[in-house]
Coordinates of C-alpha atoms in Angstrom, one line a residue:
Chain A
M1 CA -17.6 11.8 -8.0
N2 CA -17.4 11.7 -4.2
K3 CA -14.3 13.8 -3.2
L4 CA -14.6 13.5 0.6
I5 CA -12.0 11.2 2.2
Q6 CA -13.7 8.9 4.7
Y7 CA -12.4 6.4 7.2
S8 CA -13.6 3.2 8.6
Q9 CA -12.2 1.2 11.8
G10 CA -12.4 -2.5 12.3
E11 CA -10.6 -5.4 14.2
L12 CA -9.2 -8.7 13.6
I13 CA -8.7 -11.3 16.3
I14 CA -6.2 -14.0 15.3
S15 CA -5.8 -17.1 17.4
T16 CA -2.1 -18.3 17.5
S17 CA -0.7 -21.6 18.6
G18 CA 3.0 -21.1 19.1
Q19 CA 6.0 -19.2 17.7
Q20 CA 5.2 -19.0 14.0
M21 CA 4.5 -16.5 11.2
Y22 CA 0.6 -16.6 10.4
E23 CA -0.4 -15.0 7.1
I24 CA -3.3 -12.7 7.5
T25 CA -3.4 -11.4 3.9
K26 CA -7.0 -13.3 3.4
D27 CA -8.3 -12.0 6.6
L28 CA -7.6 -8.4 5.5
N29 CA -8.9 -8.9 2.0
T30 CA -12.2 -10.1 3.6
W31 CA -12.4 -7.0 5.7
L32 CA -11.6 -4.8 2.8
N33 CA -14.2 -6.3 0.5
K34 CA -16.9 -5.3 2.9
E35 CA -15.9 -1.6 3.2
Q36 CA -16.9 1.2 1.0
I37 CA -13.5 2.8 0.7
N38 CA -11.8 1.5 -2.6
H39 CA -8.9 3.7 -2.8
G40 CA -6.5 5.0 -0.1
Q41 CA -4.6 3.5 2.5
L42 CA -4.9 0.7 5.2
T43 CA -3.1 0.8 8.6
I44 CA -2.7 -2.3 10.6
F45 CA -1.9 -2.1 14.2
I46 CA -1.3 -5.0 16.6
Q47 CA -2.1 -4.3 20.3
H48 CA 0.8 -6.5 21.8
T49 CA 4.4 -6.2 22.6
S50 CA 5.2 -9.8 22.2
A51 CA 3.7 -10.3 18.8
S52 CA 4.5 -8.3 15.9
L53 CA 3.8 -7.8 12.1
C54 CA 5.6 -7.9 9.0
I55 CA 5.4 -8.2 5.0
Q56 CA 7.4 -10.9 3.7
E57 CA 7.5 -13.4 0.8
N58 CA 4.4 -15.7 1.2
A59 CA 5.6 -18.4 -1.6
S60 CA 8.0 -20.5 0.1
E61 CA 7.7 -22.1 3.7
D62 CA 11.4 -22.3 3.9
V63 CA 11.7 -18.5 3.8
I64 CA 9.3 -18.4 6.9
E65 CA 11.6 -21.2 8.6
D66 CA 14.8 -19.4 7.8
I67 CA 13.6 -16.1 9.1
L68 CA 12.3 -17.8 12.6
H69 CA 15.4 -19.7 12.9
F70 CA 17.4 -16.4 12.5
F71 CA 15.6 -14.5 15.0
K72 CA 15.7 -17.6 17.5
K73 CA 19.6 -17.4 17.1
L74 CA 19.7 -13.6 17.5
V75 CA 17.5 -13.6 20.5
P76 CA 18.3 -16.7 22.5
E77 CA 15.8 -18.0 24.9
N78 CA 18.3 -18.3 27.7
I79 CA 17.0 -17.1 31.0
S80 CA 20.6 -16.1 32.1
L81 CA 20.7 -13.5 29.5
Y82 CA 17.7 -11.4 31.0
K83 CA 16.5 -9.8 34.1
H84 CA 13.0 -10.2 33.3
N85 CA 12.3 -14.0 33.6
L86 CA 8.9 -14.1 35.3
E87 CA 6.8 -15.0 32.4
G88 CA 9.0 -17.8 31.1
P89 CA 12.1 -18.2 28.7
D90 CA 10.2 -17.0 25.7
D91 CA 8.8 -13.8 26.9
M92 CA 11.9 -11.5 27.1
P93 CA 13.1 -12.7 23.6
A94 CA 9.3 -11.9 22.4
H95 CA 9.6 -8.4 23.6
I96 CA 12.9 -7.9 21.7
K97 CA 11.9 -9.5 18.6
S98 CA 8.8 -7.4 18.5
M99 CA 11.1 -4.4 18.7
L100 CA 13.1 -5.7 15.7
T101 CA 10.0 -6.0 13.6
Q102 CA 6.8 -3.8 13.3
T103 CA 3.9 -3.0 15.6
S104 CA 2.2 -1.3 12.6
L105 CA 2.1 -1.5 8.8
I106 CA 0.6 1.0 6.2
I107 CA -0.4 -0.1 2.9
P108 CA -1.8 1.6 -0.2
I109 CA -5.2 0.7 -1.6
S110 CA -6.5 0.7 -5.1
N111 CA -9.5 -0.7 -6.4
K112 CA -10.4 -2.0 -3.1
K113 CA -7.3 -4.0 -3.1
M114 CA -3.7 -3.9 -1.2
N115 CA -1.1 -2.8 -3.8
L116 CA 1.2 -5.5 -2.9
G117 CA 4.1 -6.8 -4.9
T118 CA 3.9 -10.2 -6.3
W119 CA 5.5 -12.0 -3.6
Q120 CA 4.2 -10.1 -0.7
G121 CA 2.0 -11.2 2.2
I122 CA 1.1 -9.8 5.4
F123 CA 2.1 -11.7 8.6
L124 CA 1.3 -11.7 12.2
I125 CA 4.5 -13.2 14.1
E126 CA 3.8 -14.9 17.2
H127 CA 6.9 -14.7 19.4
R128 CA 5.2 -16.5 22.6
S129 CA 5.0 -20.3 22.8
S130 CA 1.8 -20.7 24.4
S131 CA -1.7 -20.2 22.5
M132 CA -2.8 -16.8 22.4
K133 CA -5.7 -14.4 21.1
R134 CA -4.0 -11.5 19.2
K135 CA -6.0 -8.2 18.6
I136 CA -5.3 -6.1 15.4
N137 CA -6.8 -2.7 14.7
L138 CA -7.7 -1.7 11.1
T139 CA -7.9 1.8 9.8
L140 CA -8.9 2.6 6.4
M141 CA -8.8 6.0 4.9
G142 CA -9.7 7.0 1.5
K143 CA -12.6 7.4 -1.0
P144 CA -15.1 5.1 -2.8
E145 CA -13.9 6.5 -6.1
K146 CA -10.5 7.6 -7.2
Chain B
M1 CA -9.7 28.2 2.4
N2 CA -10.3 24.4 1.4
K3 CA -10.9 22.4 4.2
L4 CA -11.2 19.0 2.4
I5 CA -8.5 16.4 2.8
Q6 CA -7.5 15.1 -0.4
Y7 CA -5.3 12.3 -1.6
S8 CA -2.9 11.4 -4.5
Q9 CA -1.2 8.3 -5.5
G10 CA 2.0 7.9 -7.5
E11 CA 4.8 5.5 -8.2
L12 CA 8.7 5.7 -8.4
I13 CA 10.7 3.1 -10.2
I14 CA 14.1 2.9 -8.9
S15 CA 17.0 0.9 -10.9
T16 CA 19.6 -0.4 -8.4
S17 CA 22.9 -2.4 -9.3
G18 CA 23.9 -4.2 -6.3
Q19 CA 24.0 -3.8 -2.5
Q20 CA 23.7 -0.6 -1.5
M21 CA 21.7 2.2 0.0
Y22 CA 20.2 4.5 -2.7
E23 CA 19.1 8.0 -1.7
I24 CA 15.5 8.7 -3.0
T25 CA 15.0 12.1 -1.2
K26 CA 15.4 14.2 -4.5
D27 CA 13.0 11.8 -6.3
L28 CA 10.4 12.2 -3.6
N29 CA 10.8 16.1 -3.7
T30 CA 10.5 16.2 -7.6
W31 CA 7.1 14.2 -7.0
L32 CA 5.7 16.2 -4.4
N33 CA 6.5 19.5 -6.1
K34 CA 3.9 18.4 -9.0
E35 CA 1.3 17.5 -6.6
Q36 CA -1.4 20.2 -5.3
I37 CA -1.5 18.8 -1.6
N38 CA 1.0 21.1 0.4
H39 CA 0.3 20.0 3.9
G40 CA -0.5 16.5 5.4
Q41 CA 1.6 13.2 5.1
L42 CA 3.4 11.1 2.5
T43 CA 3.5 7.4 2.8
I44 CA 6.3 5.5 0.9
F45 CA 5.6 1.6 0.3
I46 CA 8.0 -0.7 -1.3
Q47 CA 6.4 -3.7 -3.3
H48 CA 9.5 -6.0 -2.6
T49 CA 10.7 -8.5 0.2
S50 CA 14.3 -8.2 -0.9
A51 CA 14.7 -4.5 -0.9
S52 CA 13.5 -2.1 1.8
L53 CA 13.4 1.5 3.0
C54 CA 14.9 3.5 5.8
I55 CA 15.5 7.3 6.9
Q56 CA 19.3 7.6 7.7
E57 CA 22.0 10.3 7.9
N58 CA 23.0 11.5 4.3
A59 CA 25.9 13.6 5.1
S60 CA 28.4 10.9 5.4
E61 CA 29.5 7.9 3.1
D62 CA 31.2 6.1 6.0
V63 CA 28.0 6.1 7.8
I64 CA 26.3 4.1 4.8
E65 CA 29.2 2.0 4.6
D66 CA 29.4 1.0 8.1
I67 CA 25.7 0.2 8.2
L68 CA 26.1 -2.2 5.1
H69 CA 28.9 -3.8 6.7
F70 CA 26.9 -4.2 10.0
F71 CA 24.0 -5.9 8.4
K72 CA 26.2 -8.2 6.4
K73 CA 27.9 -9.5 9.3
L74 CA 24.7 -9.9 11.0
V75 CA 23.0 -11.7 8.3
P76 CA 26.0 -13.7 6.6
E77 CA 25.8 -14.9 3.1
N78 CA 26.5 -18.4 3.8
I79 CA 24.3 -20.9 2.2
S80 CA 24.8 -23.5 4.8
L81 CA 22.9 -21.5 7.3
Y82 CA 19.6 -21.3 5.3
K83 CA 17.2 -23.8 3.9
H84 CA 15.9 -21.4 1.2
N85 CA 19.1 -21.3 -1.3
L86 CA 17.4 -21.7 -4.8
E87 CA 17.8 -17.9 -5.5
G88 CA 21.6 -17.7 -4.6
P89 CA 23.5 -16.8 -1.4
D90 CA 22.3 -13.2 -1.2
D91 CA 18.5 -13.9 -1.4
M92 CA 17.8 -15.3 2.1
P93 CA 19.8 -12.6 3.8
A94 CA 17.8 -10.1 1.7
H95 CA 14.6 -11.1 3.0
I96 CA 15.9 -11.0 6.5
K97 CA 17.6 -7.6 6.2
S98 CA 14.2 -6.4 4.9
M99 CA 12.4 -7.5 8.0
L100 CA 14.9 -5.8 10.2
T101 CA 14.4 -2.5 8.3
Q102 CA 11.1 -1.0 6.7
T103 CA 8.6 -1.8 4.0
S104 CA 6.9 1.3 4.6
L105 CA 7.7 5.0 6.0
I106 CA 5.5 7.8 6.7
I107 CA 6.5 11.5 6.8
P108 CA 4.9 14.7 7.8
I109 CA 4.5 17.2 4.9
S110 CA 4.4 21.0 5.5
N111 CA 4.5 23.8 2.8
K112 CA 5.0 21.1 0.1
K113 CA 8.0 19.8 1.9
M114 CA 9.0 16.7 3.8
N115 CA 9.4 17.7 7.4
L116 CA 13.0 16.1 7.8
G117 CA 15.6 16.7 10.4
T118 CA 18.8 18.4 9.2
W119 CA 20.6 15.1 8.6
Q120 CA 17.8 12.9 7.6
G121 CA 17.5 11.4 3.9
I122 CA 15.3 8.7 2.6
F123 CA 17.0 5.6 1.2
L124 CA 16.1 2.4 -0.8
I125 CA 18.1 -0.3 0.6
E126 CA 18.9 -2.8 -2.2
H127 CA 19.8 -6.2 -0.5
R128 CA 20.3 -8.3 -3.7
S129 CA 23.5 -8.4 -5.7
S130 CA 22.2 -8.2 -9.2
S131 CA 20.5 -5.3 -10.9
M132 CA 16.9 -4.8 -10.2
K133 CA 14.0 -2.4 -10.9
R134 CA 12.4 -1.6 -7.7
K135 CA 8.8 -0.3 -7.5
I136 CA 8.0 2.3 -4.8
N137 CA 4.2 3.4 -4.1
L138 CA 3.4 6.9 -2.9
T139 CA 0.3 7.9 -1.1
L140 CA 0.1 11.8 -0.3
M141 CA -2.8 12.9 2.1
G142 CA -3.7 16.4 3.2
K143 CA -4.6 19.8 2.0
P144 CA -3.6 22.6 -0.4
E145 CA -3.7 25.1 2.5
K146 CA -3.1 24.5 6.0
Chain C
M1 CA -22.5 14.8 12.3
N2 CA -19.4 16.2 10.6
K3 CA -18.2 13.9 8.0
L4 CA -15.2 15.8 6.9
I5 CA -11.7 14.4 7.8
Q6 CA -9.5 16.9 9.1
Y7 CA -5.9 17.0 10.1
S8 CA -3.8 18.8 12.7
Q9 CA -0.2 19.0 13.3
G10 CA 2.1 19.6 16.3
E11 CA 5.3 19.0 17.9
L12 CA 6.9 17.6 21.1
I13 CA 10.4 18.5 22.2
I14 CA 11.9 15.7 24.4
S15 CA 15.0 16.6 26.6
T16 CA 17.1 13.2 27.0
S17 CA 20.1 12.8 29.2
G18 CA 21.9 9.7 27.9
Q19 CA 21.0 6.1 26.4
Q20 CA 17.6 5.2 27.8
M21 CA 14.0 4.8 26.8
Y22 CA 12.1 7.7 27.7
E23 CA 8.2 7.0 27.9
I24 CA 6.1 9.6 26.0
T25 CA 2.7 8.1 26.2
K26 CA 1.6 10.9 28.7
D27 CA 3.0 13.8 26.6
L28 CA 1.0 12.4 23.5
N29 CA -2.3 12.1 25.7
T30 CA -1.8 15.7 26.8
W31 CA -1.5 16.9 23.1
L32 CA -4.4 14.8 22.0
N33 CA -6.8 16.2 24.7
K34 CA -6.4 19.6 23.5
E35 CA -7.2 18.6 19.9
Q36 CA -10.7 18.5 18.3
I37 CA -10.2 15.4 16.4
N38 CA -11.5 12.3 18.2
H39 CA -11.4 9.3 15.9
G40 CA -8.8 8.5 13.5
Q41 CA -5.0 8.1 13.5
L42 CA -2.1 9.9 15.1
T43 CA 1.4 9.6 13.2
I44 CA 4.6 10.2 15.3
F45 CA 7.7 11.2 13.6
I46 CA 11.0 11.6 15.1
Q47 CA 13.5 14.0 13.1
H48 CA 16.6 12.6 14.2
T49 CA 18.9 9.5 12.8
S50 CA 20.4 8.5 16.3
A51 CA 17.3 8.4 18.3
S52 CA 14.4 6.4 17.5
L53 CA 10.8 5.4 18.4
C54 CA 9.1 2.1 19.7
I55 CA 6.0 0.8 21.3
Q56 CA 7.0 -1.5 24.4
E57 CA 5.8 -2.8 27.6
N58 CA 5.8 0.0 30.1
A59 CA 5.0 -2.2 33.2
S60 CA 8.4 -3.5 34.0
E61 CA 11.8 -1.6 34.3
D62 CA 13.5 -4.9 33.8
V63 CA 12.0 -5.2 30.3
I64 CA 13.5 -1.9 29.3
E65 CA 17.0 -2.7 30.8
D66 CA 17.0 -6.1 28.9
I67 CA 16.3 -4.3 25.9
L68 CA 18.9 -1.8 26.0
H69 CA 21.4 -4.5 27.0
F70 CA 20.4 -6.4 24.0
F71 CA 21.1 -3.7 21.8
K72 CA 24.4 -2.7 23.3
K73 CA 25.7 -6.1 22.8
L74 CA 24.3 -6.3 19.3
V75 CA 25.7 -3.1 18.2
P76 CA 29.0 -2.7 20.4
E77 CA 30.6 0.7 21.0
N78 CA 34.0 -0.3 19.8
I79 CA 35.4 2.3 17.4
S80 CA 37.6 -0.4 15.6
L81 CA 34.4 -1.8 14.2
Y82 CA 33.4 1.5 12.3
K83 CA 34.8 4.0 9.7
H84 CA 32.7 6.8 11.1
N85 CA 34.1 7.6 14.4
L86 CA 34.3 11.5 14.4
E87 CA 31.3 12.0 16.8
G88 CA 32.3 9.4 19.3
P89 CA 32.0 5.9 19.9
D90 CA 28.3 6.0 20.6
D91 CA 27.6 7.8 17.4
M92 CA 27.6 5.0 14.7
P93 CA 26.0 2.3 17.0
A94 CA 23.3 5.1 17.5
H95 CA 22.7 5.3 13.6
I96 CA 22.5 1.3 13.3
K97 CA 20.2 1.1 16.5
S98 CA 17.9 3.7 15.0
M99 CA 17.7 1.6 11.8
L100 CA 16.8 -1.4 13.8
T101 CA 13.9 0.4 15.4
Q102 CA 11.4 3.1 14.1
T103 CA 11.6 6.5 12.8
S104 CA 7.6 6.8 12.7
L105 CA 4.8 5.0 14.2
I106 CA 1.1 5.3 13.5
I107 CA -1.7 4.6 16.3
P108 CA -5.3 4.4 15.8
I109 CA -7.3 6.9 17.9
S110 CA -10.9 6.3 19.1
N111 CA -12.7 8.5 21.5
K112 CA -9.7 11.0 21.8
K113 CA -7.7 8.0 23.1
M114 CA -4.8 6.0 21.4
N115 CA -6.1 2.4 20.8
L116 CA -3.1 0.8 22.7
G117 CA -3.0 -2.7 24.3
T118 CA -3.0 -3.0 28.1
W119 CA 0.9 -3.0 28.4
Q120 CA 1.7 -0.9 25.4
G121 CA 3.7 2.5 25.9
I122 CA 5.1 4.8 23.4
F123 CA 8.9 5.3 24.0
L124 CA 11.6 7.5 22.5
I125 CA 14.8 5.5 22.5
E126 CA 17.9 7.8 23.1
H127 CA 20.9 6.2 21.5
R128 CA 23.5 9.0 22.4
S129 CA 25.4 9.1 25.5
S130 CA 25.1 13.1 25.9
S131 CA 22.2 15.5 26.7
M132 CA 20.1 16.0 23.7
K133 CA 16.7 17.9 22.7
R134 CA 14.8 15.7 20.3
K135 CA 12.2 17.0 18.0
I136 CA 9.0 14.8 17.3
N137 CA 6.6 15.6 14.8
L138 CA 2.9 14.7 15.3
T139 CA 0.1 14.5 12.6
L140 CA -3.5 13.6 13.6
M141 CA -5.9 12.9 10.9
G142 CA -9.7 12.1 11.6
K143 CA -13.1 13.5 12.7
P144 CA -14.6 15.0 15.5
E145 CA -17.2 12.3 15.7
K146 CA -17.2 8.8 14.5

């Protein structure tokens, strides 16, 4: 039994096309499957301040729609509300919505799998209206065997 | 001196009975006390999307009440506001409140103790009205000696 | 090549003077530069419940002003809204704003540097009006070489 804790770093590039929640659970599983660390934890870090991360129910599209609607009402795209308007009406709300959600997530790993609850999926939340390429850093720490 | 970083995984099951903040600091301390890793960090991960985690002041019950009241006003239990209503008026607000708080927390450990500030306590926030059993994953990484 | 994962703990004390976002990216870089761990991840943990952490755009002062304004409107300093008023009108909003942002951040490290996006800076958010000394715990886990 190998007792050393190892770590591995990786990257995901996700293309987005407008304000939406993009599930990345499968992309993460694909990456995890190629790694040699089967037990430990995975850190997911998004290198942006106008897109963010969350863990949410991935069974119902209505849940996603209700969430996006809630945030749109809470942080309106009304330029008269903000000083920073150079990059369009969706930019400042994007920064605020990012602050209200997560830039990094940390998830326990057992037997090469994320220890997620039955309904949990990992999402990138795109807060900008135009098409973007978003960079996500992955750090896996742990051991090949338990 | 053992220089190897080790890790250990555990689980807490917390029974909840309605929308409330349940302090789990003692449960975490009990678990930490049985472990052999005295320095490092603890990750707490809740396997649900309608209950969440936070660190808050644990000295005043009024603080907790004010927080719960704030979130109830911010995310009303009014079914006309949401598309997803199958699971009752408290379900969709529960998902949104979970998004606005934390699914995972990471806490530094020194001398077998969480490095918390004087007033900090760890809470599970139950956002559903009915009684639930909530599963929390624990991952401890670090060393027996500093 | 050293394959062992090591860890190191440190502390930052940040003096604040009123409700504002204080960028601590440079303080973190100064600390990282003195450490022997060049690849891995950094955890930042604030030991308070009325100040918090976030990653945000550090290029525009207007962005910061808009963010602070948004939170001030969302969580008004109106004592009639809260039960807990002993510590002044800014105290209970400070707890709520802390809950809506982060108590801990975790950031990947490569070549002794935080893997931040072009516009990302690390901030302490002071939610209280008076001058404070805020304590931040640092935990670095990783390896000297990749």
